[in-house]
């Protein structure tokens, strides 16, 4: 049996109320909210967050990591490598980018399901549009990850029954490499070409799975053209009652990540024996059909998508525009940081990307950052690695700095004491300065500190614990 061993979505903490767009410009916007990646998040950090949540629910180590996004942090450089490093995967695990196209997310997932070995498929996207435009309001930021493999490695939560692909060369939505926003042809044209392609892929996927439409219990339909999605639903001919919540009113359309994010949401709702289908409309259509197994009944997601959606906090429209570089504001009265050193980052990769300290064997003292000489006893090179990415800590003290360079001042620095040992000064994120207090519980989170000379400086910050995660 082959299928999904573990899956998890990641929804950023911040939410933009679409009505703020209307209030600010007098047009655009709409109802509901959209998820907003923080100023220190990008597709790489969000992909890592989703992948980490997926791996925390299983003991299986992936043999490969595939990362799909239409908004890569780098071109030419492999973005999946940073995710690989932050997850502390073995160097023998290959890391590849499936980048550039919105279709890459569902395409990578279906390819993994039809393949062999254990593959961690990660998809993430940040979406923008011109102010008051439909893309700005309807879009959303997020990520999802699915570990695909055989039941010889671990119980499969959802068995892959079959799928189908229909490819069209059609300029329905596009963006050039130097472009800052995507553009699209008239919606009626997309409806005309994508709706029939989706219906064709649907029928083929059902035939390949030995099913008919009545056998499907949960259907996730994803696509950037809302009229085409509605047309596809009509052409598919199934009841709207089996549709999985599209999350468009709360999260927005996360593009390359959206099919996998909806799959994660569907698996949270499905019961053993029920059938889950995902159909994505982009440059044609992709369809995937799975059946939940008995193992799903005992599966407890570390952070369910539904809980993340409900736990969001608001961000103002002005700050959103600043984070997205849509407006320029007065910068901090400090010089910008120098570019990070590639050689130094390579030498300290376990610390910088994996947040791994060292534990003194005789005293069990945890050193952050890792040290060669123990603070207790002075033993030299008598240390074990101390991974801290999943540790929970307590703010011992903090300071609010309104002068330090930051893309989103003020900066809050805290001294964090970790459960089980270890103390580190870390910047806090996803938090308002006024709510920080000594005793606040925090967890590490992989973020982008800044970008200088086109080099992204990734490291770890800490964010508040707003709900205790499930222990797998």
PDB file of C-alpha atoms in Angstrom, residues 118-334:
ATOM      1  CA  UNK A 118       9.616   7.896   0.968  1.00  0.00           C
ATOM      2  CA  UNK A 119       9.413  11.477  -0.272  1.00  0.00           C
ATOM      3  CA  UNK A 120       8.646  14.594   1.720  1.00  0.00           C
ATOM      4  CA  UNK A 121       6.683  16.883  -0.592  1.00  0.00           C
ATOM      5  CA  UNK A 122       6.603  20.509   0.569  1.00  0.00           C
ATOM      6  CA  UNK A 123       4.698  23.364  -1.054  1.00  0.00           C
ATOM      7  CA  UNK A 124       4.543  27.007  -0.011  1.00  0.00           C
ATOM      8  CA  UNK A 125       3.557  30.309  -1.506  1.00  0.00           C
ATOM      9  CA  UNK A 126       3.339  34.006  -0.723  1.00  0.00           C
ATOM     10  CA  UNK A 127       0.867  35.825  -2.933  1.00  0.00           C
ATOM     11  CA  UNK A 128       0.640  39.477  -3.830  1.00  0.00           C
ATOM     12  CA  UNK A 129      -1.310  41.762  -6.106  1.00  0.00           C
ATOM     13  CA  UNK A 130      -1.642  45.450  -6.743  1.00  0.00           C
ATOM     14  CA  UNK A 131      -3.552  47.317  -4.022  1.00  0.00           C
ATOM     15  CA  UNK A 132      -7.362  47.082  -4.429  1.00  0.00           C
ATOM     16  CA  UNK A 133      -6.920  44.305  -6.996  1.00  0.00           C
ATOM     17  CA  UNK A 134      -8.621  40.930  -6.780  1.00  0.00           C
ATOM     18  CA  UNK A 135      -5.350  39.071  -6.295  1.00  0.00           C
ATOM     19  CA  UNK A 136      -4.373  41.118  -3.251  1.00  0.00           C
ATOM     20  CA  UNK A 137      -7.618  40.352  -1.428  1.00  0.00           C
ATOM     21  CA  UNK A 138      -8.302  36.798  -2.589  1.00  0.00           C
ATOM     22  CA  UNK A 139      -4.761  35.540  -2.133  1.00  0.00           C
ATOM     23  CA  UNK A 140      -3.244  34.089   1.014  1.00  0.00           C
ATOM     24  CA  UNK A 141       0.101  32.866   2.289  1.00  0.00           C
ATOM     25  CA  UNK A 142       0.713  29.365   3.577  1.00  0.00           C
ATOM     26  CA  UNK A 143       2.398  26.010   3.206  1.00  0.00           C
ATOM     27  CA  UNK A 144       1.722  22.294   3.412  1.00  0.00           C
ATOM     28  CA  UNK A 145       3.789  19.139   3.516  1.00  0.00           C
ATOM     29  CA  UNK A 146       3.043  15.464   2.957  1.00  0.00           C
ATOM     30  CA  UNK A 147       5.312  12.512   3.624  1.00  0.00           C
ATOM     31  CA  UNK A 148       4.546   9.956   0.931  1.00  0.00           C
ATOM     32  CA  UNK A 149       5.672   6.347   1.168  1.00  0.00           C
ATOM     33  CA  UNK A 150       4.770   2.671   1.536  1.00  0.00           C
ATOM     34  CA  UNK A 151       3.199   0.972   4.537  1.00  0.00           C
ATOM     35  CA  UNK A 152       6.398  -1.049   4.977  1.00  0.00           C
ATOM     36  CA  UNK A 153       7.892   2.053   6.607  1.00  0.00           C
ATOM     37  CA  UNK A 154       4.900   3.149   8.687  1.00  0.00           C
ATOM     38  CA  UNK A 155       1.112   2.960   8.622  1.00  0.00           C
ATOM     39  CA  UNK A 156      -0.361   4.871   5.706  1.00  0.00           C
ATOM     40  CA  UNK A 157      -3.041   7.393   6.704  1.00  0.00           C
ATOM     41  CA  UNK A 158      -4.517   7.660   3.211  1.00  0.00           C
ATOM     42  CA  UNK A 159      -3.960   5.080   0.501  1.00  0.00           C
ATOM     43  CA  UNK A 160      -3.351   6.359  -3.027  1.00  0.00           C
ATOM     44  CA  UNK A 161      -6.004   4.911  -5.299  1.00  0.00           C
ATOM     45  CA  UNK A 162      -5.164   6.709  -8.517  1.00  0.00           C
ATOM     46  CA  UNK A 163      -4.937   9.998 -10.315  1.00  0.00           C
ATOM     47  CA  UNK A 164      -4.816  11.676 -13.679  1.00  0.00           C
ATOM     48  CA  UNK A 165      -3.269  14.665 -15.382  1.00  0.00           C
ATOM     49  CA  UNK A 166      -4.390  16.853 -18.242  1.00  0.00           C
ATOM     50  CA  UNK A 167      -1.904  19.410 -19.564  1.00  0.00           C
ATOM     51  CA  UNK A 168      -2.794  22.435 -21.643  1.00  0.00           C
ATOM     52  CA  UNK A 169      -0.461  25.002 -23.132  1.00  0.00           C
ATOM     53  CA  UNK A 170      -2.567  28.011 -22.316  1.00  0.00           C
ATOM     54  CA  UNK A 171      -1.592  31.521 -21.270  1.00  0.00           C
ATOM     55  CA  UNK A 172      -4.361  31.900 -18.734  1.00  0.00           C
ATOM     56  CA  UNK A 173      -2.212  33.215 -15.850  1.00  0.00           C
ATOM     57  CA  UNK A 174       1.430  34.192 -16.026  1.00  0.00           C
ATOM     58  CA  UNK A 175       4.300  36.139 -14.485  1.00  0.00           C
ATOM     59  CA  UNK A 176       7.739  36.774 -15.938  1.00  0.00           C
ATOM     60  CA  UNK A 177      10.838  36.094 -13.781  1.00  0.00           C
ATOM     61  CA  UNK A 178      11.382  39.805 -13.192  1.00  0.00           C
ATOM     62  CA  UNK A 179       7.698  40.494 -12.574  1.00  0.00           C
ATOM     63  CA  UNK A 180       6.322  41.384  -9.156  1.00  0.00           C
ATOM     64  CA  UNK A 181       2.731  40.306  -9.761  1.00  0.00           C
ATOM     65  CA  UNK A 182       0.915  37.735 -11.808  1.00  0.00           C
ATOM     66  CA  UNK A 183      -1.429  38.628 -14.608  1.00  0.00           C
ATOM     67  CA  UNK A 184      -4.361  36.753 -16.043  1.00  0.00           C
ATOM     68  CA  UNK A 185      -6.467  36.618 -19.168  1.00  0.00           C
ATOM     69  CA  UNK A 186     -10.205  37.191 -19.064  1.00  0.00           C
ATOM     70  CA  UNK A 187     -11.843  34.846 -16.548  1.00  0.00           C
ATOM     71  CA  UNK A 188     -14.322  33.560 -19.120  1.00  0.00           C
ATOM     72  CA  UNK A 189     -11.447  32.230 -21.203  1.00  0.00           C
ATOM     73  CA  UNK A 190     -10.018  30.336 -18.223  1.00  0.00           C
ATOM     74  CA  UNK A 191     -13.440  28.939 -17.481  1.00  0.00           C
ATOM     75  CA  UNK A 192     -13.785  27.786 -21.081  1.00  0.00           C
ATOM     76  CA  UNK A 193     -10.504  25.854 -21.148  1.00  0.00           C
ATOM     77  CA  UNK A 194      -9.909  24.755 -17.533  1.00  0.00           C
ATOM     78  CA  UNK A 195     -13.392  23.521 -16.640  1.00  0.00           C
ATOM     79  CA  UNK A 196     -13.508  20.785 -19.304  1.00  0.00           C
ATOM     80  CA  UNK A 197      -9.896  19.784 -18.564  1.00  0.00           C
ATOM     81  CA  UNK A 198     -10.769  19.320 -14.886  1.00  0.00           C
ATOM     82  CA  UNK A 199     -13.808  17.202 -15.740  1.00  0.00           C
ATOM     83  CA  UNK A 200     -11.711  15.077 -18.092  1.00  0.00           C
ATOM     84  CA  UNK A 201      -8.996  14.547 -15.456  1.00  0.00           C
ATOM     85  CA  UNK A 202     -11.682  13.737 -12.884  1.00  0.00           C
ATOM     86  CA  UNK A 203     -13.253  11.033 -15.024  1.00  0.00           C
ATOM     87  CA  UNK A 204      -9.842   9.513 -15.772  1.00  0.00           C
ATOM     88  CA  UNK A 205      -8.836   9.552 -12.103  1.00  0.00           C
ATOM     89  CA  UNK A 206     -12.069   7.790 -11.136  1.00  0.00           C
ATOM     90  CA  UNK A 207     -11.488   5.157 -13.814  1.00  0.00           C
ATOM     91  CA  UNK A 208      -7.895   4.643 -12.685  1.00  0.00           C
ATOM     92  CA  UNK A 209      -9.133   4.256  -9.098  1.00  0.00           C
ATOM     93  CA  UNK A 210     -12.003   1.894  -9.924  1.00  0.00           C
ATOM     94  CA  UNK A 211     -14.546   4.327  -8.482  1.00  0.00           C
ATOM     95  CA  UNK A 212     -17.428   6.478  -9.585  1.00  0.00           C
ATOM     96  CA  UNK A 213     -18.351   9.945  -8.387  1.00  0.00           C
ATOM     97  CA  UNK A 214     -20.749   8.648  -5.749  1.00  0.00           C
ATOM     98  CA  UNK A 215     -17.877   6.889  -3.973  1.00  0.00           C
ATOM     99  CA  UNK A 216     -16.109  10.162  -3.116  1.00  0.00           C
ATOM    100  CA  UNK A 217     -16.801  11.501   0.379  1.00  0.00           C
ATOM    101  CA  UNK A 218     -14.605  14.623   0.398  1.00  0.00           C
ATOM    102  CA  UNK A 219     -13.630  16.731  -2.611  1.00  0.00           C
ATOM    103  CA  UNK A 220     -11.115  19.568  -2.534  1.00  0.00           C
ATOM    104  CA  UNK A 221     -11.220  21.838  -5.574  1.00  0.00           C
ATOM    105  CA  UNK A 222      -8.389  24.345  -5.991  1.00  0.00           C
ATOM    106  CA  UNK A 223      -7.667  26.935  -8.633  1.00  0.00           C
ATOM    107  CA  UNK A 224      -6.835  30.614  -9.006  1.00  0.00           C
ATOM    108  CA  UNK A 225      -9.743  31.213 -11.399  1.00  0.00           C
ATOM    109  CA  UNK A 226     -12.864  31.094  -9.230  1.00  0.00           C
ATOM    110  CA  UNK A 227     -15.215  30.956 -12.218  1.00  0.00           C
ATOM    111  CA  UNK A 228     -13.295  28.013 -13.648  1.00  0.00           C
ATOM    112  CA  UNK A 229     -13.520  26.210 -10.301  1.00  0.00           C
ATOM    113  CA  UNK A 230     -17.289  26.708 -10.248  1.00  0.00           C
ATOM    114  CA  UNK A 231     -17.512  25.498 -13.848  1.00  0.00           C
ATOM    115  CA  UNK A 232     -15.410  22.436 -13.000  1.00  0.00           C
ATOM    116  CA  UNK A 233     -17.670  21.545 -10.081  1.00  0.00           C
ATOM    117  CA  UNK A 234     -20.685  21.690 -12.371  1.00  0.00           C
ATOM    118  CA  UNK A 235     -18.934  19.623 -15.054  1.00  0.00           C
ATOM    119  CA  UNK A 236     -17.741  17.037 -12.517  1.00  0.00           C
ATOM    120  CA  UNK A 237     -21.323  16.582 -11.447  1.00  0.00           C
ATOM    121  CA  UNK A 238     -20.911  15.819  -7.743  1.00  0.00           C
ATOM    122  CA  UNK A 239     -22.859  17.206  -4.844  1.00  0.00           C
ATOM    123  CA  UNK A 240     -21.609  20.466  -3.383  1.00  0.00           C
ATOM    124  CA  UNK A 241     -22.168  18.866   0.027  1.00  0.00           C
ATOM    125  CA  UNK A 242     -18.955  16.856  -0.241  1.00  0.00           C
ATOM    126  CA  UNK A 243     -16.817  19.928  -0.916  1.00  0.00           C
ATOM    127  CA  UNK A 244     -14.031  20.585   1.569  1.00  0.00           C
ATOM    128  CA  UNK A 245     -13.978  24.157   2.891  1.00  0.00           C
ATOM    129  CA  UNK A 246     -11.837  26.049   0.387  1.00  0.00           C
ATOM    130  CA  UNK A 247     -10.413  28.260   3.187  1.00  0.00           C
ATOM    131  CA  UNK A 248     -10.796  31.236   0.853  1.00  0.00           C
ATOM    132  CA  UNK A 249     -12.771  33.240   3.432  1.00  0.00           C
ATOM    133  CA  UNK A 250     -10.232  32.751   6.219  1.00  0.00           C
ATOM    134  CA  UNK A 251      -6.827  32.015   4.681  1.00  0.00           C
ATOM    135  CA  UNK A 252      -7.102  32.957   1.017  1.00  0.00           C
ATOM    136  CA  UNK A 253      -5.787  31.116  -2.007  1.00  0.00           C
ATOM    137  CA  UNK A 254      -2.252  29.894  -1.322  1.00  0.00           C
ATOM    138  CA  UNK A 255      -1.672  28.909  -4.968  1.00  0.00           C
ATOM    139  CA  UNK A 256       1.008  26.206  -5.202  1.00  0.00           C
ATOM    140  CA  UNK A 257       0.378  25.170  -1.591  1.00  0.00           C
ATOM    141  CA  UNK A 258      -3.406  25.201  -1.745  1.00  0.00           C
ATOM    142  CA  UNK A 259      -4.171  21.660  -3.014  1.00  0.00           C
ATOM    143  CA  UNK A 260      -1.956  20.107  -0.339  1.00  0.00           C
ATOM    144  CA  UNK A 261      -3.294  22.468   2.329  1.00  0.00           C
ATOM    145  CA  UNK A 262      -6.862  21.443   1.465  1.00  0.00           C
ATOM    146  CA  UNK A 263      -5.789  17.786   1.536  1.00  0.00           C
ATOM    147  CA  UNK A 264      -4.441  18.255   5.066  1.00  0.00           C
ATOM    148  CA  UNK A 265      -7.706  19.908   6.082  1.00  0.00           C
ATOM    149  CA  UNK A 266      -9.742  17.107   4.469  1.00  0.00           C
ATOM    150  CA  UNK A 267      -7.769  14.393   6.278  1.00  0.00           C
ATOM    151  CA  UNK A 268      -8.539  16.136   9.574  1.00  0.00           C
ATOM    152  CA  UNK A 269     -12.255  15.705   8.807  1.00  0.00           C
ATOM    153  CA  UNK A 270     -12.225  12.277   7.161  1.00  0.00           C
ATOM    154  CA  UNK A 271     -12.973   8.973   8.853  1.00  0.00           C
ATOM    155  CA  UNK A 272     -11.376   5.601   8.070  1.00  0.00           C
ATOM    156  CA  UNK A 273     -12.731   4.161   4.837  1.00  0.00           C
ATOM    157  CA  UNK A 274     -13.793   7.510   3.410  1.00  0.00           C
ATOM    158  CA  UNK A 275     -12.473   8.676   0.058  1.00  0.00           C
ATOM    159  CA  UNK A 276     -10.734  12.020  -0.385  1.00  0.00           C
ATOM    160  CA  UNK A 277     -10.173  13.601  -3.802  1.00  0.00           C
ATOM    161  CA  UNK A 278      -8.150  16.667  -4.761  1.00  0.00           C
ATOM    162  CA  UNK A 279      -8.573  18.392  -8.115  1.00  0.00           C
ATOM    163  CA  UNK A 280      -6.403  21.371  -9.049  1.00  0.00           C
ATOM    164  CA  UNK A 281      -7.002  23.621 -12.054  1.00  0.00           C
ATOM    165  CA  UNK A 282      -3.844  25.200 -13.410  1.00  0.00           C
ATOM    166  CA  UNK A 283      -2.366  24.881 -16.916  1.00  0.00           C
ATOM    167  CA  UNK A 284      -4.810  22.023 -17.294  1.00  0.00           C
ATOM    168  CA  UNK A 285      -5.764  19.896 -14.317  1.00  0.00           C
ATOM    169  CA  UNK A 286      -4.411  17.377 -11.833  1.00  0.00           C
ATOM    170  CA  UNK A 287      -6.561  14.917  -9.902  1.00  0.00           C
ATOM    171  CA  UNK A 288      -5.591  12.707  -6.962  1.00  0.00           C
ATOM    172  CA  UNK A 289      -7.837  10.218  -5.139  1.00  0.00           C
ATOM    173  CA  UNK A 290      -7.029   8.616  -1.773  1.00  0.00           C
ATOM    174  CA  UNK A 291      -8.861   6.476   0.764  1.00  0.00           C
ATOM    175  CA  UNK A 292      -8.422   7.019   4.501  1.00  0.00           C
ATOM    176  CA  UNK A 293      -7.198   3.939   6.341  1.00  0.00           C
ATOM    177  CA  UNK A 294      -7.818   2.706   9.877  1.00  0.00           C
ATOM    178  CA  UNK A 295      -4.531   4.349  10.905  1.00  0.00           C
ATOM    179  CA  UNK A 296      -6.152   7.765  10.482  1.00  0.00           C
ATOM    180  CA  UNK A 297      -8.338   7.127  13.546  1.00  0.00           C
ATOM    181  CA  UNK A 298      -5.261   7.114  15.805  1.00  0.00           C
ATOM    182  CA  UNK A 299      -3.501  10.006  14.069  1.00  0.00           C
ATOM    183  CA  UNK A 300      -3.182  13.211  16.076  1.00  0.00           C
ATOM    184  CA  UNK A 301      -1.832  16.185  14.097  1.00  0.00           C
ATOM    185  CA  UNK A 302       0.663  18.279  16.026  1.00  0.00           C
ATOM    186  CA  UNK A 303      -1.082  21.483  14.907  1.00  0.00           C
ATOM    187  CA  UNK A 304      -4.306  20.917  12.946  1.00  0.00           C
ATOM    188  CA  UNK A 305      -5.050  23.362  10.139  1.00  0.00           C
ATOM    189  CA  UNK A 306      -8.385  24.217  11.758  1.00  0.00           C
ATOM    190  CA  UNK A 307      -6.675  25.260  14.979  1.00  0.00           C
ATOM    191  CA  UNK A 308      -4.108  27.382  13.147  1.00  0.00           C
ATOM    192  CA  UNK A 309      -6.855  29.127  11.197  1.00  0.00           C
ATOM    193  CA  UNK A 310      -8.733  29.915  14.405  1.00  0.00           C
ATOM    194  CA  UNK A 311      -5.643  31.142  16.257  1.00  0.00           C
ATOM    195  CA  UNK A 312      -4.676  33.981  13.923  1.00  0.00           C
ATOM    196  CA  UNK A 313      -4.009  37.544  15.018  1.00  0.00           C
ATOM    197  CA  UNK A 314      -4.743  40.727  13.070  1.00  0.00           C
ATOM    198  CA  UNK A 315      -2.293  42.866  11.124  1.00  0.00           C
ATOM    199  CA  UNK A 316      -3.073  46.350   9.865  1.00  0.00           C
ATOM    200  CA  UNK A 317      -3.279  47.076   6.164  1.00  0.00           C
ATOM    201  CA  UNK A 318      -0.532  49.681   6.466  1.00  0.00           C
ATOM    202  CA  UNK A 319       1.844  47.182   8.017  1.00  0.00           C
ATOM    203  CA  UNK A 320       0.909  44.606   5.402  1.00  0.00           C
ATOM    204  CA  UNK A 321       1.819  47.058   2.624  1.00  0.00           C
ATOM    205  CA  UNK A 322       5.104  47.799   4.366  1.00  0.00           C
ATOM    206  CA  UNK A 323       5.983  44.138   4.750  1.00  0.00           C
ATOM    207  CA  UNK A 324       5.282  43.567   1.054  1.00  0.00           C
ATOM    208  CA  UNK A 325       7.403  46.569   0.004  1.00  0.00           C
ATOM    209  CA  UNK A 326       4.348  48.230  -1.519  1.00  0.00           C
ATOM    210  CA  UNK A 327       5.125  51.441   0.386  1.00  0.00           C
ATOM    211  CA  UNK A 328       8.363  52.878   1.728  1.00  0.00           C
ATOM    212  CA  UNK A 329       8.439  54.080   5.320  1.00  0.00           C
ATOM    213  CA  UNK A 330      11.131  55.886   7.255  1.00  0.00           C
ATOM    214  CA  UNK A 331      13.841  53.288   8.008  1.00  0.00           C
ATOM    215  CA  UNK A 332      15.439  52.865  11.437  1.00  0.00           C
ATOM    216  CA  UNK A 333      18.113  55.432  12.219  1.00  0.00           C
ATOM    217  CA  UNK A 334      20.802  52.784  12.093  1.00  0.00           C
TER     218      UNK A 334
END
